[in-house]
Structures are given as structure tokens and as C-alpha cells.
Coordinates of C-alpha atoms in Angstrom, one line a residue:
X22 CA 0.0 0.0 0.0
X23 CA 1.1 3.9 -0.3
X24 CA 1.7 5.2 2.9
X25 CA 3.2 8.5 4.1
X26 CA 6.7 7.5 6.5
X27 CA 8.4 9.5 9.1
X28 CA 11.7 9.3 8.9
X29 CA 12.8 12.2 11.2
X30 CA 11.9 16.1 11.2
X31 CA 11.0 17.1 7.9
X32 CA 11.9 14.2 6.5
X33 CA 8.4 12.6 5.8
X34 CA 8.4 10.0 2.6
X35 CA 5.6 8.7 0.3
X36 CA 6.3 4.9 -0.3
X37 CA 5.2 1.7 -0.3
X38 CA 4.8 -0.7 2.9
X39 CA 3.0 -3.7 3.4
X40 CA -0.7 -3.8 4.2
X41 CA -0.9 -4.2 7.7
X42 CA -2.3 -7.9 9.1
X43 CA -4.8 -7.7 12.2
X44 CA -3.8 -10.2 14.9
X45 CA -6.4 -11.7 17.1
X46 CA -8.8 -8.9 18.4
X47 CA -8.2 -6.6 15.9
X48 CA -9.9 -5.2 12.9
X49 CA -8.0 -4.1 9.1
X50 CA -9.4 -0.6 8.2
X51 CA -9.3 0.8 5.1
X52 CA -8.5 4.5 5.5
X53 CA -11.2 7.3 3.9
X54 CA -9.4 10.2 4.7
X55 CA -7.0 11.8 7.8
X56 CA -6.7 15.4 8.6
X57 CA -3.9 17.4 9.7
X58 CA -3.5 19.2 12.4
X59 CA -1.3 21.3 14.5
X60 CA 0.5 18.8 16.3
X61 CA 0.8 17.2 12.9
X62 CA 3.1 20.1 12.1
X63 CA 5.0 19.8 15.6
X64 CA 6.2 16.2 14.6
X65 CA 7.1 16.9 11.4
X66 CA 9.2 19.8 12.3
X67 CA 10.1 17.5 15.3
X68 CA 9.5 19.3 19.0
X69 CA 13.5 20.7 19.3
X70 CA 13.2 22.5 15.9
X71 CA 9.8 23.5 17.1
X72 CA 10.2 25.4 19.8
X73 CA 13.9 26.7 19.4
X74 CA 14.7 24.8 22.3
X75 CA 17.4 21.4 21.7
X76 CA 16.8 20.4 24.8
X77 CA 12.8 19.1 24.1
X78 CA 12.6 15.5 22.1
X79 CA 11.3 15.1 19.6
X80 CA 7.7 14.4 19.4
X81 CA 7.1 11.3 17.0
X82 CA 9.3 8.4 16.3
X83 CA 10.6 7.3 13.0
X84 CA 9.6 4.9 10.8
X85 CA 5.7 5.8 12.2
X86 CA 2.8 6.3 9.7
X87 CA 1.7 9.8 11.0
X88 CA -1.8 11.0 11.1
X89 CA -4.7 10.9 14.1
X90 CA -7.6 12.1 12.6
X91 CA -9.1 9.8 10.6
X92 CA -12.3 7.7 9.2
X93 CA -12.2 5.0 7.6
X94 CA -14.4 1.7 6.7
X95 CA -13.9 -2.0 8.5
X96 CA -12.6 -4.5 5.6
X97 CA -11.6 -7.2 8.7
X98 CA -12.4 -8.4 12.1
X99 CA -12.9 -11.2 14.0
X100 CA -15.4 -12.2 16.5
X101 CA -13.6 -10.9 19.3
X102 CA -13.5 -7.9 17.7
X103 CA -16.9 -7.6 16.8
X104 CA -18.1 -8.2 20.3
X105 CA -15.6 -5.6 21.8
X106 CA -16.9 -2.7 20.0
X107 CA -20.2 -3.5 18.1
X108 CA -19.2 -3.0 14.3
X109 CA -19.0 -5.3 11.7
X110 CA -17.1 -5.0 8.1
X111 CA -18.5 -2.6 5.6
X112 CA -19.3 -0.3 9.0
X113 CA -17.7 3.7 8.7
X114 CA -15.6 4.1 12.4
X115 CA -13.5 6.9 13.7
X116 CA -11.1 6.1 16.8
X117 CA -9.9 8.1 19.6
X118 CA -5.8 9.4 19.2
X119 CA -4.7 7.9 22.4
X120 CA -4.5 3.9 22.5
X121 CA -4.7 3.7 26.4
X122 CA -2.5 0.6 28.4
X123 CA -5.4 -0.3 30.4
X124 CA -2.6 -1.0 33.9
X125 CA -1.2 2.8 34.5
X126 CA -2.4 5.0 37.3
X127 CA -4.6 6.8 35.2
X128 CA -6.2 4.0 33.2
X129 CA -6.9 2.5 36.3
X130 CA -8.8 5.4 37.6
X131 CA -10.9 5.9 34.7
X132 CA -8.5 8.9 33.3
X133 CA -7.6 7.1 30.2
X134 CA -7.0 10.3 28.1
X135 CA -3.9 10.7 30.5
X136 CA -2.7 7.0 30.5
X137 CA 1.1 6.8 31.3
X138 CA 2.6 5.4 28.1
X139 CA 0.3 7.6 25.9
X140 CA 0.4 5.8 23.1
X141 CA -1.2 7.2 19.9
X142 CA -2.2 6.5 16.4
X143 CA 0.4 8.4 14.1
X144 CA 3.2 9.0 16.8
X145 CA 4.7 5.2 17.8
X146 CA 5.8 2.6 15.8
X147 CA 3.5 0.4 18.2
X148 CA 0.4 2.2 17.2
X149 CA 0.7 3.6 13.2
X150 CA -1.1 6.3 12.1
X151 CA -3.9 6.7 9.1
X152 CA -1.4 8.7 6.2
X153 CA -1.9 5.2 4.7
X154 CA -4.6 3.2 2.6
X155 CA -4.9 0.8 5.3
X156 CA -4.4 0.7 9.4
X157 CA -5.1 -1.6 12.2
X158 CA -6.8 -0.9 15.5
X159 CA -5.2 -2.9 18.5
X160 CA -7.9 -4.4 21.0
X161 CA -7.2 -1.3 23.2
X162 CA -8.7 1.1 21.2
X163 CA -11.2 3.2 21.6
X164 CA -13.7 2.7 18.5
X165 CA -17.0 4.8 17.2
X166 CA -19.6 4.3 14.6
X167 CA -20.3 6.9 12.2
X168 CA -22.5 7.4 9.4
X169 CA -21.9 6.9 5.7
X170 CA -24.0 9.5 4.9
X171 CA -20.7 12.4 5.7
X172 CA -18.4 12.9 3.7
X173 CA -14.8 11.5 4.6
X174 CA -13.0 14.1 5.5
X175 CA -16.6 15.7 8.0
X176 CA -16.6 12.4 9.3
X177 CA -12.7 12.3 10.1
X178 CA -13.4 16.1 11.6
X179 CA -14.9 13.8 14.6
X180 CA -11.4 14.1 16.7
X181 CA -10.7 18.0 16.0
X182 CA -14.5 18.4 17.6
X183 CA -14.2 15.9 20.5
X184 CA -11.3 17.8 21.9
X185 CA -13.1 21.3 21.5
X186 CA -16.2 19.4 23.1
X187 CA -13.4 18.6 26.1
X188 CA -12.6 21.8 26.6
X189 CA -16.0 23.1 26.4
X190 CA -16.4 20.5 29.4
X191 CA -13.5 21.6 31.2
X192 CA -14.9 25.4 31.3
X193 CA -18.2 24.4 33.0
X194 CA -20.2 27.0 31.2
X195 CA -23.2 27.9 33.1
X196 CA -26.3 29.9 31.4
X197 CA -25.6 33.2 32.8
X198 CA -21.7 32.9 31.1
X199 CA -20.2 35.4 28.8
X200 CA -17.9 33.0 26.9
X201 CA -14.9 34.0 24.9
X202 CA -13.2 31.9 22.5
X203 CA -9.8 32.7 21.1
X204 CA -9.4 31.7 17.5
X205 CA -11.8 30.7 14.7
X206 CA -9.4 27.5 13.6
X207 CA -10.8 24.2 13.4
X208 CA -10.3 23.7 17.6
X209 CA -11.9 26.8 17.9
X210 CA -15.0 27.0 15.9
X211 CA -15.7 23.2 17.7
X212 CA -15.5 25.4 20.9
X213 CA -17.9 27.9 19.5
X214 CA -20.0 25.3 18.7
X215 CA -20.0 23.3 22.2
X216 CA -20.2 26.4 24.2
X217 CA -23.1 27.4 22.3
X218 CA -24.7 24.1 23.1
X219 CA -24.4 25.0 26.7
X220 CA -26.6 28.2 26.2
X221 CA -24.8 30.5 27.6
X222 CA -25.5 34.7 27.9
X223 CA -22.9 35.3 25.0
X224 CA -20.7 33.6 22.9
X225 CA -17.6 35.7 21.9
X226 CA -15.5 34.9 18.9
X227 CA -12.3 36.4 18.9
X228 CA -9.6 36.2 15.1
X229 CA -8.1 38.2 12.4
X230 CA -10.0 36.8 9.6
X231 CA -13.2 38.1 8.7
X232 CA -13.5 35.3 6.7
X233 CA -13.3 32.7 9.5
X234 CA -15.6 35.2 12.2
X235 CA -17.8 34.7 9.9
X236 CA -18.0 31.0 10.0
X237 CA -17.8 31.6 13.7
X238 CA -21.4 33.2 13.5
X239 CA -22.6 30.2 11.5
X240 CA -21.0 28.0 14.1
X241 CA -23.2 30.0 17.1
X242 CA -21.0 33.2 18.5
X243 CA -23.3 35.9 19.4
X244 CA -20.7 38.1 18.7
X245 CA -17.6 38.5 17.0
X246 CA -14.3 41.1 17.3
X247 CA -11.6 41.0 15.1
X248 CA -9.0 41.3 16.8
X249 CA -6.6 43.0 14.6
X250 CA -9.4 46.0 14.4
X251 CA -11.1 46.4 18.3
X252 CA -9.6 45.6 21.3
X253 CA -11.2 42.4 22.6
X254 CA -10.9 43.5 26.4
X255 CA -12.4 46.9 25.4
X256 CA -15.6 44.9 24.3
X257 CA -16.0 42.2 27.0
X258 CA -15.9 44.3 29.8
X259 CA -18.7 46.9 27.7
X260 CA -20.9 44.0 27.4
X261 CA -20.5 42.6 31.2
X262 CA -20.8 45.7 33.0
X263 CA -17.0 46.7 33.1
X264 CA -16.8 43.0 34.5
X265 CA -15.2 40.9 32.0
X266 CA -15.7 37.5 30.7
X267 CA -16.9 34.7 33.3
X268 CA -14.7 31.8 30.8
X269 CA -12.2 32.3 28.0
X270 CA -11.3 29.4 25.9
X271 CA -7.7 29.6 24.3
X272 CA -7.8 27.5 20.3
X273 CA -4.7 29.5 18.9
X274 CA -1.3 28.5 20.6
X275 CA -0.3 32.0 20.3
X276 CA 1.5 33.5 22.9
X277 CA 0.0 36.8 23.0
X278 CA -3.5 34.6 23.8
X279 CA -2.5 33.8 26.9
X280 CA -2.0 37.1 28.5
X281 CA -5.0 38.8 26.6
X282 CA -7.2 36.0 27.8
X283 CA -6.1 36.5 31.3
X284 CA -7.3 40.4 30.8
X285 CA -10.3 39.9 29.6
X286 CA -11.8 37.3 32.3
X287 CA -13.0 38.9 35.6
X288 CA -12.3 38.3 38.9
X289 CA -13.2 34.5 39.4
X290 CA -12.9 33.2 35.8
X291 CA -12.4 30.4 34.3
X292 CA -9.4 30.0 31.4
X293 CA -9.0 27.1 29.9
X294 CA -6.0 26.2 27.6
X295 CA -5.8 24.0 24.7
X296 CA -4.2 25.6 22.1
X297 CA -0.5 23.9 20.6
X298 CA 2.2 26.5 21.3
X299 CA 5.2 27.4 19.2
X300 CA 7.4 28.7 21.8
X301 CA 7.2 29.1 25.3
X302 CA 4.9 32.1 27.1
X303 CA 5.3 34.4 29.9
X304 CA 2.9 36.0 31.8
X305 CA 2.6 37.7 35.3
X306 CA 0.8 35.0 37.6
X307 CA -0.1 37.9 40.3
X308 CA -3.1 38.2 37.6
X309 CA -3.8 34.9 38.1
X310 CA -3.6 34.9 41.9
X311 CA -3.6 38.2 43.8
X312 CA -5.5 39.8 41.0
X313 CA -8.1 38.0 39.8
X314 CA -7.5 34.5 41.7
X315 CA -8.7 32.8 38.0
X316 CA -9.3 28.8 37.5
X317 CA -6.7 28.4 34.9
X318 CA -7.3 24.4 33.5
X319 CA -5.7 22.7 30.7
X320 CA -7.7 20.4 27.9
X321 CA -5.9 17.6 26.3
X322 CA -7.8 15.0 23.7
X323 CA -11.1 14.2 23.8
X324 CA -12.3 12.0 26.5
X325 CA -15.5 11.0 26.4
X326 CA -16.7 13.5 23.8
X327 CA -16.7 11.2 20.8
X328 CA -20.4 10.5 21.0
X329 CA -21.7 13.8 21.4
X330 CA -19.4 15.1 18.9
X331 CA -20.2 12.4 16.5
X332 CA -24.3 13.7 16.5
X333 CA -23.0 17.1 16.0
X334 CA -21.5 16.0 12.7
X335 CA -24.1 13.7 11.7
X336 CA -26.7 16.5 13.0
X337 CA -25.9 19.1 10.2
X338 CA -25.7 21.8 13.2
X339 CA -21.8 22.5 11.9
X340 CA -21.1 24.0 7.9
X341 CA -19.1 21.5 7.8
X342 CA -18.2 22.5 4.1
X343 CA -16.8 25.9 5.0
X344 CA -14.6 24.4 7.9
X345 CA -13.7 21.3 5.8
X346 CA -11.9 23.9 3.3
X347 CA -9.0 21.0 1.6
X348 CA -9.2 17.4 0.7
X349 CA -5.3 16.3 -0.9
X350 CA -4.6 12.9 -2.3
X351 CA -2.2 11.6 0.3
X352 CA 0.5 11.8 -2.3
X353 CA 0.3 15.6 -2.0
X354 CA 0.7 15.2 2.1
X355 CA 3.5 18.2 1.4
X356 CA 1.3 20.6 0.2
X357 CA -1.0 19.9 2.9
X358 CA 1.2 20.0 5.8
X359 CA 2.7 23.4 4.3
X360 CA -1.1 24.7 3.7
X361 CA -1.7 24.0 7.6
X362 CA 1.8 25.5 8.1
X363 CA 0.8 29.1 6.2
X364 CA -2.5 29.1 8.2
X365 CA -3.8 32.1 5.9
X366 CA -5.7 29.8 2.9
X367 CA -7.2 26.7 5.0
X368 CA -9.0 25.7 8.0
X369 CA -9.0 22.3 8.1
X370 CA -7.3 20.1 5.4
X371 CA -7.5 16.2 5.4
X372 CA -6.0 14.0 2.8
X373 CA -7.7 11.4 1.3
X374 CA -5.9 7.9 0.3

């Protein structure tokens, strides 16, 4: 089969490699399309190169088939199989990034998304990725139904909106919230999305493109501010009373986020982080202490979220066709990873094998 390899930062290859054999308990999938994502972009850079710093590994390991966000169709299982997770071949399935041990501290307690030797599609030789035209899913993973009726790459768009969904968790929203989300990027139009679901007082978009705050009203903000025009602070506390916002949500990874989300929540907040950063960021904690003594929580995958994220998609609520902007045949895995790189022409872009 044709196959995308990692061979070390920036040194991805298209070749040919064997079609994977499933062992006992697994199931052969034949991949419909994978998208690509920031941390897509980390690992092929590799983490060092990254973030400037030599002293951070690098992220993936060679000879891995990269890619987490994927759909795909069943062409083999056995019974075991079958049982374990309630599809059959012919059936369209999604599967969570993280492949969890099942024996760590954290599986043990239920806080799988965490599990000690994090193993995840596209990252470890143990667990290859979908930049293929076939992959296998180990008994440990964590496997969804989805409908035919979606186009691959909406239906691979399942794990970009399961870990907005998380974060949208994370936050706690209540009705009376003024929410602000930072970014209109695939992450952050999934928070839009969730938040709004929560029906809260206001939903707050905040980006550069008018292009994608537009999507972002589609999506469910209330209101939008483009950042590079209005100050976003300005506006929050002149719709709260002088207050600010009662939860920010960070989707960019860009430093200057940080600090301008820490401005714009009130005393009490909630900030949540999930964005992928570039480089590292500073800020004065006395904001988040003595100031404004904030809830500052982090978001990382998508635990539990896959359901709920899965009748989103299959719901019609998201225009998915707007946010879906590139499909590549995997061949052209360059031009999409340097499409996701320039930020400025895409929002999300999946290949398709």
C-alpha cells in the first residue's frame, strides 16, 4: 500500500509498505481520509526544531505512519473484535488518538485520556497512524460508529471536535456565562460550537479573519471582534458591565492569547487552555492569583466526547463544508502539511488515500 513514513523532522516519505495484518482482536481498516493538524506540524518539524529549544525530544518516532484524525471503513475483524466494540465490516468508524495501556495509574482510575505510556495513532511505531490506505486498530482502542452519509474528511473532523467538546467540558459554562473563545481555527470553531450548546449569555469569537468570524457566527458566537481591528478587552468588559468574561477558551497557541485572555476574564474566571504552542509564554501569575485569583485548567484529547461530537457532525448543526476547506490525495501530504503551516488559505485540510 502507499503510505506516508516518518523518517525524522521534515523528512516525511511517500512509499510503499505492506498492508498491515490484524492479529487476534483486531480489525483491518481501510482509511477514507485523515486530517492534519497542528500537532501534525509539531512532529514533522520534530519538538526541538519546534520550539527553538534542543533540549525538548522530539515528538514522534521514526519509521511511524503519522496522522490521528481519521475515518475509515472496516474491511476485517474477528469475532472478538466484533463483540468488543459493536461494528462489523463494511461499517464507517473513527477512533480516539490515544490507544490507552489499560494498567497505569490513570487508566486504572478511569482517566484514560492521560494513561502513562500515551500511546497514539500516528506518533509510535506500536500504534501507526492513518497517512496510509490501510491501518489496524489494536484491542485497546477506543472505537466509534459513524455514518456513511458524511463525507470522509466531515466524518474524520470527529477528533478535531471531540477535543473542543473537552474543553468546552473543562470550562463548565453555566447559562448566565459570557464566553470567549480565542481563534476561529478548526479547535476553535468546535468550541464555539460546544459552548453554544451549553446556552450561555454570550458567545464571543475572537480572530483576524473576517472570513473565518464569519463561520464563527454560522457556528453559534453571538458576537464576533476581530482582533486586529477592536480591542477584545475593550468589548468584553462593555458587554459585562465593566466585568469581564466569566470563561475564556484559548484554540490558537499563540503567545500573545495567553495574557490577553487573562485580561479579559473577571475576577473569578475560568481559562482554559488548549491551544498547541510554538514557543514558550510568559505572563505575570499575580493576575492569576492576587489579582483575579482565576481557574486556569488545561484540555488535552477528547475523553468521552466522541459521542456527542459524533451527533453534531451527523446532525448538520456544523457547515461543515466551509470548515472542511481541503481534501489532498495523500501523495500531496507536502502541500498539505505546508497549507496547515501558512495558516492564511485553509481551515482544516484532510487527505484522502
Amino acid at each position: 500500500m502507499q503510505a506516508v513514513v516518518c523518517h525524522g523532522p521534515e523528512d516525511y516519505r511517500f512509499e510503499e509498505v505492506p498492508v498491515p495484518v490484524p492479529g487476534p482482536g483486531e480489525a483491518l481498516i481501510r482509511v477514507e481520509a485523515v486530517g492534519i493538524c497542528a500537532s501534525d506540524l509539531k512532529c514533522y518539524h520534530g519538538a526541538a526544531k519546534f520550539w527553538g529549544d534542543e533540549n525538548r525530544p522530539a515528538w514522534a518516532e521514526t519509521d511511524v505512519i503519522p496522522g490521528h484524525e481519521f475515518t475509515g471503513e472496516v474491511v476485517a475483524l474477528d469475532e472478538e473484535a466484533r463483540r468488543r466494540w459493536g461494528v462489523d465490516v463494511g461499517d464507517r468508524v473513527v477512533a480516539e488518538q490515544i490507544v490507552p495501556c489499560g494498567e497505569c495509574r490513570y487508566c486504572r482510575r478511569g482517566e484514560y485520556w492521560m494513561c502513562g505510556p500515551h500511546d497514539m495513532f500516528g506518533f509510535k511505531r506500536r500504534t501507526p497512524g492513518a497517512m496510509a490506505e490501510y491501518m489496524v486498530f489494536s484491542p485497546a482502542s477506543l472505537v466509534h460508529r459513524i455514518s456513511k452519509d458524511l463525507p470522509p474528511a466531515h466524518a474524520a473532523f470527529a477528533e478535531p471536535l471531540s477535543c473542543s467538546l473537552h474543553a468546552v467540558e473543562r470550562a463548565r459554562i453555566s447559562f448566565d456565562d459570557v464566553v470567549v473563545v480565542a481563534g476561529c481555527g478548526p479547535i476553535g470553531l468546535g468550541m464555539i460550537a460546544g459552548a453554544a450548546a451549553k446556552s450561555p449569555a454570550r458567545v464571543v469569537a475572537l480572530d483576524m479573519a473576517p472570513e473565518k468570524l464569519d463561520l464563527a457566527i454560522k457556528c453559534g458566537a453571538t458576537d464576533i471582534v476581530n482582533i486586529a481591528e477592536h480591542d477584545p478587552v475593550e468589548f468584553v468588559r462593555s458587554i459585562t458591565d465593566g466585568y469581564g468574561a466569566d470563561v475564556y477558551l484559548e484554540g490558537t497557541g499563540h503567545p500573545s492569547a495567553v495574557l490577553q485572555g487573562l485580561n479579559v476574564l473577571r475576577k473569578l474566571g475560568t481559562y482554559v487552555e488548549y491551544g498547541v504552542f510554538g514557543s514558550e509564554v510568559t505572563v505575570d501569575w499575580s493576575i492569576i492569583s492576587d489579582d483575579k485569583e482565576l481557574d486556569v485548567r488545561g484540555a488535552h484529547l477528547g475523553p468521552h466526547c466522541w459521542p456527542a461530537a459524533i451527533r453534531m457532525l451527523e446532525s448538520g448543526a456544523l457547515p461543515l463544508d466551509e470548515i472542511c476547506t481541503h481534501q489532498l490525495p495523500l501523495a500531496r501530504f507536502q502541500d498539505g502539511l505546508d497549507l496547515v503551516a501558512r495558516g492564511t488559505e485553509s481551515i482544516k485540510v484532510s487527505l484522502i488515500p
